mmCIF file of C-alpha atoms in Angstrom:
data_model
loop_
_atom_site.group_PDB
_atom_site.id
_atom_site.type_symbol
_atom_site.label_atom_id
_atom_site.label_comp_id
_atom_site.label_asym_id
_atom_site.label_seq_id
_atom_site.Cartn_x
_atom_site.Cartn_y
_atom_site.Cartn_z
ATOM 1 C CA UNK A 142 -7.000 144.606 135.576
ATOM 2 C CA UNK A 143 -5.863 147.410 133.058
ATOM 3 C CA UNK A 144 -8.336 149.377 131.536
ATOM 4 C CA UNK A 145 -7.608 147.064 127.968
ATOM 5 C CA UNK A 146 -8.662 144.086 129.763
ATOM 6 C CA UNK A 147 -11.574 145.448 130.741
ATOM 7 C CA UNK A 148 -13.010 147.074 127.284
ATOM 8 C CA UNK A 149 -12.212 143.997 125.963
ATOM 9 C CA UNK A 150 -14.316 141.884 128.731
ATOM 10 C CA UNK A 151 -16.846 143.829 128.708
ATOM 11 C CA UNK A 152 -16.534 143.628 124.505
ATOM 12 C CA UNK A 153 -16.078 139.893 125.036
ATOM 13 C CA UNK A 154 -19.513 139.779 126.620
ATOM 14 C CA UNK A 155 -21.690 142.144 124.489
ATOM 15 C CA UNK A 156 -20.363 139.945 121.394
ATOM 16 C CA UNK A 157 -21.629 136.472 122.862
ATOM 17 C CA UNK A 158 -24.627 138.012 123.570
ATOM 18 C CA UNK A 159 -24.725 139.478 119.860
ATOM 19 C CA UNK A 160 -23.707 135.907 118.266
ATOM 20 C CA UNK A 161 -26.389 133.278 120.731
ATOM 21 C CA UNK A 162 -29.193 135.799 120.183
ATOM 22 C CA UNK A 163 -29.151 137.366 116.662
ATOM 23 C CA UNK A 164 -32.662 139.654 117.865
ATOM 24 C CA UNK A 165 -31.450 140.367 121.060
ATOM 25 C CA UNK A 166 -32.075 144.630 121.344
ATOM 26 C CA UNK A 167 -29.247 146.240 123.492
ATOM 27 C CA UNK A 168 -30.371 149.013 126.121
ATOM 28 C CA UNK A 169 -28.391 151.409 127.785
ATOM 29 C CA UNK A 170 -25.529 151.823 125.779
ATOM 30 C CA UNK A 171 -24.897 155.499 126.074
ATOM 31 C CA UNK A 172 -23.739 155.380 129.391
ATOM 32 C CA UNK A 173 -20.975 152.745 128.747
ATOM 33 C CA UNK A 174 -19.474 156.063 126.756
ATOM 34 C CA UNK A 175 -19.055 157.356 129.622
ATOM 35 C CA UNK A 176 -17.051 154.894 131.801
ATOM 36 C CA UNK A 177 -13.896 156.462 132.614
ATOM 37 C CA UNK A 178 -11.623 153.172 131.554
ATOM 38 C CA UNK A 179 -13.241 153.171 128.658
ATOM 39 C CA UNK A 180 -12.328 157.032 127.927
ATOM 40 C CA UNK A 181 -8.874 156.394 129.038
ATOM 41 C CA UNK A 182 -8.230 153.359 126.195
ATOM 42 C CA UNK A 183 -10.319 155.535 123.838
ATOM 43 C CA UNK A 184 -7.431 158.423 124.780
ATOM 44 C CA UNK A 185 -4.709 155.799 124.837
ATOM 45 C CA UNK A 186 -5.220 153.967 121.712
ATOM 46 C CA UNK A 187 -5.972 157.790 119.799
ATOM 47 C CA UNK A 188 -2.915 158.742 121.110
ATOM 48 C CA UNK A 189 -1.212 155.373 119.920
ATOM 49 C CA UNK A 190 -2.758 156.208 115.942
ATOM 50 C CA UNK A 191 -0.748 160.109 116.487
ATOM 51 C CA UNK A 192 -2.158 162.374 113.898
ATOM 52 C CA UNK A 193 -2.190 165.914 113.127
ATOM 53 C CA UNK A 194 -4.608 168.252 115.284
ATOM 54 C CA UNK A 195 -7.968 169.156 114.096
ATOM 55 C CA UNK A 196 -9.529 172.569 113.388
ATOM 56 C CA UNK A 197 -9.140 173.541 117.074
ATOM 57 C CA UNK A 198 -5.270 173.189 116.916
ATOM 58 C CA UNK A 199 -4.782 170.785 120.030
ATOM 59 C CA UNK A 200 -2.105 168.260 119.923
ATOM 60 C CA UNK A 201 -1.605 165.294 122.057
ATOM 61 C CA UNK A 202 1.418 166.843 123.572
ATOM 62 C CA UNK A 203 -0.682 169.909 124.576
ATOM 63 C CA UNK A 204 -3.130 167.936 126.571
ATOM 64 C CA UNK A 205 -0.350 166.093 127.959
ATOM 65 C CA UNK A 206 1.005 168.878 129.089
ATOM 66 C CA UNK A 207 -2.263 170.522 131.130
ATOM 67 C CA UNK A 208 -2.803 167.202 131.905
ATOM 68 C CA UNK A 209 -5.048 164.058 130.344
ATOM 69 C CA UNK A 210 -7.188 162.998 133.321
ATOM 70 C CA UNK A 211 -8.514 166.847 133.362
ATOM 71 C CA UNK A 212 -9.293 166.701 129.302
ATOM 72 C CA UNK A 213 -10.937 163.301 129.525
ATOM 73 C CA UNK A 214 -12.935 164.138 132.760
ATOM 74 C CA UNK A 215 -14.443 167.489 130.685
ATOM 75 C CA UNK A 216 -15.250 165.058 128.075
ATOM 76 C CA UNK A 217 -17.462 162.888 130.823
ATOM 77 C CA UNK A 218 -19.185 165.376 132.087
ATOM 78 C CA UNK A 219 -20.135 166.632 128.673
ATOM 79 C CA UNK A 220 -21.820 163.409 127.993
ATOM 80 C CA UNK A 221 -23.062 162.499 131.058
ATOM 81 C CA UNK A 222 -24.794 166.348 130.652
ATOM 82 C CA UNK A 223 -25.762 165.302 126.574
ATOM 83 C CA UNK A 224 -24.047 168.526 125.991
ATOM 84 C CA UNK A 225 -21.222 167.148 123.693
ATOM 85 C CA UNK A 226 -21.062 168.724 120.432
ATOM 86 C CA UNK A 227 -18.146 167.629 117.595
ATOM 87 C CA UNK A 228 -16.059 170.088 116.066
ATOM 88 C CA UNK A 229 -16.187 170.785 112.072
ATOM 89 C CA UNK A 230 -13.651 168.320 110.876
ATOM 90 C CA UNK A 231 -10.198 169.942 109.451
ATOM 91 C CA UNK A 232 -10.340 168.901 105.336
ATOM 92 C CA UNK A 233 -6.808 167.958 104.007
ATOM 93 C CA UNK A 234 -6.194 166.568 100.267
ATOM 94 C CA UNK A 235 -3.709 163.529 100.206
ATOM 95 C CA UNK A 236 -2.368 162.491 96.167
ATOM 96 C CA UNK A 237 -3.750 159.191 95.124
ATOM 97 C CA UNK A 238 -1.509 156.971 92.661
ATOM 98 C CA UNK A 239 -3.265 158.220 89.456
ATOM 99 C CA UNK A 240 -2.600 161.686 89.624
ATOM 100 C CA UNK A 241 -5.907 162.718 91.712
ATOM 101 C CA UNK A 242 -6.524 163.970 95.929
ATOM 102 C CA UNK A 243 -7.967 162.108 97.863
ATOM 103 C CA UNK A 244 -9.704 164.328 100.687
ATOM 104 C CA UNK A 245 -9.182 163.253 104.064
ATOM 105 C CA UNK A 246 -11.079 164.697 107.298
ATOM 106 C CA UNK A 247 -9.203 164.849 110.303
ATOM 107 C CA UNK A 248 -11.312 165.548 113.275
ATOM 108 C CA UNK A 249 -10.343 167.172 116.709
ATOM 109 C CA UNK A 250 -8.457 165.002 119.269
ATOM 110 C CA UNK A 251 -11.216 165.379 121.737
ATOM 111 C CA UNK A 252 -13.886 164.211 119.259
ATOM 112 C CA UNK A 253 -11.309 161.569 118.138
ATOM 113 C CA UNK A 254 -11.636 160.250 121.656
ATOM 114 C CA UNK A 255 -15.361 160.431 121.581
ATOM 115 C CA UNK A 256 -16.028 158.551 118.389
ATOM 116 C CA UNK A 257 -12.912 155.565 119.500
ATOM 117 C CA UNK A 258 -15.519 155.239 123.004
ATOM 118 C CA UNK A 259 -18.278 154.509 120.254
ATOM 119 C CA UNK A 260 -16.397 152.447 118.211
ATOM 120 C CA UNK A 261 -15.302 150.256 121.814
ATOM 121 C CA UNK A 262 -18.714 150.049 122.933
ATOM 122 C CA UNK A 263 -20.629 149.272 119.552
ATOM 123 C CA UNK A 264 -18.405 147.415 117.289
ATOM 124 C CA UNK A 265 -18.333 144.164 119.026
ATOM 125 C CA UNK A 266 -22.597 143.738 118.502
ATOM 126 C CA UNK A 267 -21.860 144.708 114.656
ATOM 127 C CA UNK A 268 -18.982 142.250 114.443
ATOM 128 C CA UNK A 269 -20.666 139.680 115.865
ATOM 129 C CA UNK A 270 -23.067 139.785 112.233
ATOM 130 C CA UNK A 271 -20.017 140.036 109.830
ATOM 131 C CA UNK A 272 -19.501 136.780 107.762
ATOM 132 C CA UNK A 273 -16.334 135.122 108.215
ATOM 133 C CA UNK A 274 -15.446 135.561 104.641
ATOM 134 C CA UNK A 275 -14.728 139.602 105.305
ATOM 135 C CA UNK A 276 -11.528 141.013 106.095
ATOM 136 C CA UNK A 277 -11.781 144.857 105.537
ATOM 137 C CA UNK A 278 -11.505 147.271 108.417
ATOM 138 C CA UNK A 279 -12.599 144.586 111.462
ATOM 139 C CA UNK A 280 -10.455 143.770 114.433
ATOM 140 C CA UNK A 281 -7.705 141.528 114.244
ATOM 141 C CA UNK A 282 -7.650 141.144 110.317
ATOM 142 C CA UNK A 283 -5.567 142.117 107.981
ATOM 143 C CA UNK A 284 -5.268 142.732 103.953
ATOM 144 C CA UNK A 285 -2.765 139.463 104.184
ATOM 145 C CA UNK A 286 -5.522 137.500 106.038
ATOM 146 C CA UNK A 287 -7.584 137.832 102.978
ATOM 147 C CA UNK A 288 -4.703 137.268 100.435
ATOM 148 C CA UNK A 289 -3.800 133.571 102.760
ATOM 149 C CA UNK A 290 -7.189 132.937 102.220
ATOM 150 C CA UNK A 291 -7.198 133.733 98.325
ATOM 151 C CA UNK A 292 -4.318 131.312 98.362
ATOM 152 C CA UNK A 293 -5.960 128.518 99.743
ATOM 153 C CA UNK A 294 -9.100 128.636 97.543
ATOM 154 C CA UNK A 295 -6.324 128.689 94.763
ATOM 155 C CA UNK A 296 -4.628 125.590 95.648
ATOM 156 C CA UNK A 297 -8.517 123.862 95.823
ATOM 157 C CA UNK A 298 -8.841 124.989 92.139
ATOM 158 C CA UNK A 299 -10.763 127.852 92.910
ATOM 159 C CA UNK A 300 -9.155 130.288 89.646
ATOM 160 C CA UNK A 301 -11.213 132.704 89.677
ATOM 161 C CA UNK A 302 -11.561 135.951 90.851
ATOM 162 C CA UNK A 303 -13.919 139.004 91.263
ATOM 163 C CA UNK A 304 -12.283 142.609 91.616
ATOM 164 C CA UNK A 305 -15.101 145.295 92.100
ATOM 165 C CA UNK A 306 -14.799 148.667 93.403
ATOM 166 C CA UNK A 307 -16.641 151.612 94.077
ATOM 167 C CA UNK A 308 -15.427 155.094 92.806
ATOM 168 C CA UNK A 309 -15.606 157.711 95.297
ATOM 169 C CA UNK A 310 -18.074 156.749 97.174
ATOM 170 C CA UNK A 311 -18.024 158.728 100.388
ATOM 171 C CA UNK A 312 -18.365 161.511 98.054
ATOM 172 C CA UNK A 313 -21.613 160.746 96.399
ATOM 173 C CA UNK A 314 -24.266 161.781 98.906
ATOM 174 C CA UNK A 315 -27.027 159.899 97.275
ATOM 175 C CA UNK A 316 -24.878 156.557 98.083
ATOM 176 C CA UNK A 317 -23.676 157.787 101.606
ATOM 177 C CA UNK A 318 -27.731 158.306 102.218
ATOM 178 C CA UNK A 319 -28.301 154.715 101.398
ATOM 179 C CA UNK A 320 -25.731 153.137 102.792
ATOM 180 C CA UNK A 321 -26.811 155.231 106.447
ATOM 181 C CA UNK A 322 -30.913 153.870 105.696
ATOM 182 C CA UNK A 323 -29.334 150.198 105.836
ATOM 183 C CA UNK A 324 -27.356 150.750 108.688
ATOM 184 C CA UNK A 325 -30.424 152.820 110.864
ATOM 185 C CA UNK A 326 -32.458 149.489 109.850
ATOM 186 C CA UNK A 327 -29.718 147.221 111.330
ATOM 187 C CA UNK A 328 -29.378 149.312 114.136
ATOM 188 C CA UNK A 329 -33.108 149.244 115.144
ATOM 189 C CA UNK A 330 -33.082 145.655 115.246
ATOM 190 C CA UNK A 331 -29.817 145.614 117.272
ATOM 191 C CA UNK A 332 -30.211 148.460 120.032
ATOM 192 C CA UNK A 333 -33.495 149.794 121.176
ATOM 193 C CA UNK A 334 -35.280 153.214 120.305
ATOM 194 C CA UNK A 335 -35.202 154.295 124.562
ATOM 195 C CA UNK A 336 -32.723 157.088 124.040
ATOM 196 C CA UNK A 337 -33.674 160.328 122.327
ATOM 197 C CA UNK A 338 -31.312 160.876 119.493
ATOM 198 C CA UNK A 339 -31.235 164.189 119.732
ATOM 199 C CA UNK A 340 -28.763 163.665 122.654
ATOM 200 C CA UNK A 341 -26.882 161.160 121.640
ATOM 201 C CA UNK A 342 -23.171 162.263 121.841
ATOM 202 C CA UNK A 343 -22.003 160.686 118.470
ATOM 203 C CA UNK A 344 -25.586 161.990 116.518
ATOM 204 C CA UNK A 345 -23.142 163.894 114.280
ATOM 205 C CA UNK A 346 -19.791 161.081 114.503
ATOM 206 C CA UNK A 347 -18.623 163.875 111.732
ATOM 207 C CA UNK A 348 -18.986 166.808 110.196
ATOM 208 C CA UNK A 349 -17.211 167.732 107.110
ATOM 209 C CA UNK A 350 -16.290 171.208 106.226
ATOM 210 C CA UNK A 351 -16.965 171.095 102.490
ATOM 211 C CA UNK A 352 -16.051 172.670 99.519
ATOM 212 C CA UNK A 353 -18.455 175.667 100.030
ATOM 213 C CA UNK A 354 -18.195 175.627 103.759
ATOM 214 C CA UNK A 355 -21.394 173.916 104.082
ATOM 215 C CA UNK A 356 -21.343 171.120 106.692
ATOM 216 C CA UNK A 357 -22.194 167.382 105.810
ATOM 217 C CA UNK A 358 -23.590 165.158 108.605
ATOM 218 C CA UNK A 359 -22.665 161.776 109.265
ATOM 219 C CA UNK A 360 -25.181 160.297 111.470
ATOM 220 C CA UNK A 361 -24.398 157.660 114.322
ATOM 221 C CA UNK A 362 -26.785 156.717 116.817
ATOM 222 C CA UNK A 363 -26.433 154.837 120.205
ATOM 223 C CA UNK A 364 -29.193 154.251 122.097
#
């Protein structure tokens, strides 16, 4: 079995337990992090994405070249020892169609790695709550998923339609503190309080090197 078949079994089986028991509290996540097939698909689909290297300079090609079962083995034992700590995150400014930048965070490749494990391990108990009427930014769905559907509900007579958007909102850190408070209260009822946070590896998923150098936290818990 290749190490994709076997994130997405073990995926397969946290989400049917996420979907038959909506209060069911998940324990022992952390060490699921630190599985090495689940490293090496973390690795393989980071590497898949490409990208430009972080703050620390490291390309793909680089660790290819010393050699990826060495890099992703340091990154194990750094978990399994809770000493894992991200890098800042390298701040880039991309032009958006009306004239403005758009800043863009590009983390290390080694905390890239990191927060894809997370993602592997934690998405499929979150997805599991989604209503089938979203589209953005979940597995296998797409932008033209969601326009299909619009077209359906048109041909039913459904005409109308409800555009909202919110301006920059990963830059407003009143909004980004909300929007964390609703997901902590989601994730208490989803994974159990057992684990410390103050060693869980993805406590800080990101840190943003800001305007005046200051660092902004983005907390993300697994217990």
């Amino acid at each position: 079995m290749s190490d994709d078949e076997r994130v997405r079994s073990f995926q397969r089986k946290l989400y049917q337990k996420s979907k038959q028991e909506e209060t069911f509290r998940f324990y022992v996540l952390y060490d699921k992090l630190c599985l090495p097939y689940v490293l090496r698909e973390a690795y393989k689909r980071c590497r898949k994405n490409g990208g430009s290297p972080g703050v620390d300079g490291v390309t793909f090609a680089s660790i290819e070249d010393a050699g990826v079962d060495g890099f992703l083995e340091r990154i194990r034992n750094e978990l399994e020892q809770e000493t894992y700590r991200p890098e800042m995150v390298r701040r880039v400014y991309i032009p958006k169609a009306n004239g403005k930048m758009r800043p863009l965070g590009i983390p290390t490749i080694k905390d890239r790695v990191v927060q894809t494990a997370c993602k592997l391990v934690i998405e499929p108990i979150f997805e599991a709550d989604f209503q089938d009427e979203s589209y953005g930014f979940r597995p296998r769905r797409s932008a033209g998923q969601a326009v299909a559907t619009i077209r359906e509900h048109l041909k039913r007579g459904y005409d109308q339609v409800y555009d909202a958007d919110l301006s920059s909102y990963f830059e407003n850190a009143g909004q980004r503190r909300r929007r964390h408070n609703q997901w902590w209260k989601k994730q208490q009822g989803r994974n159990a309080p057992g684990r410390s946070h103050q060693s869980a590896p993805c406590e800080y998923l990101s840190q943003y090197s800001g305007q005046s150098g200051e660092p902004e936290q983005w907390h993300l818990l697994v217990s």
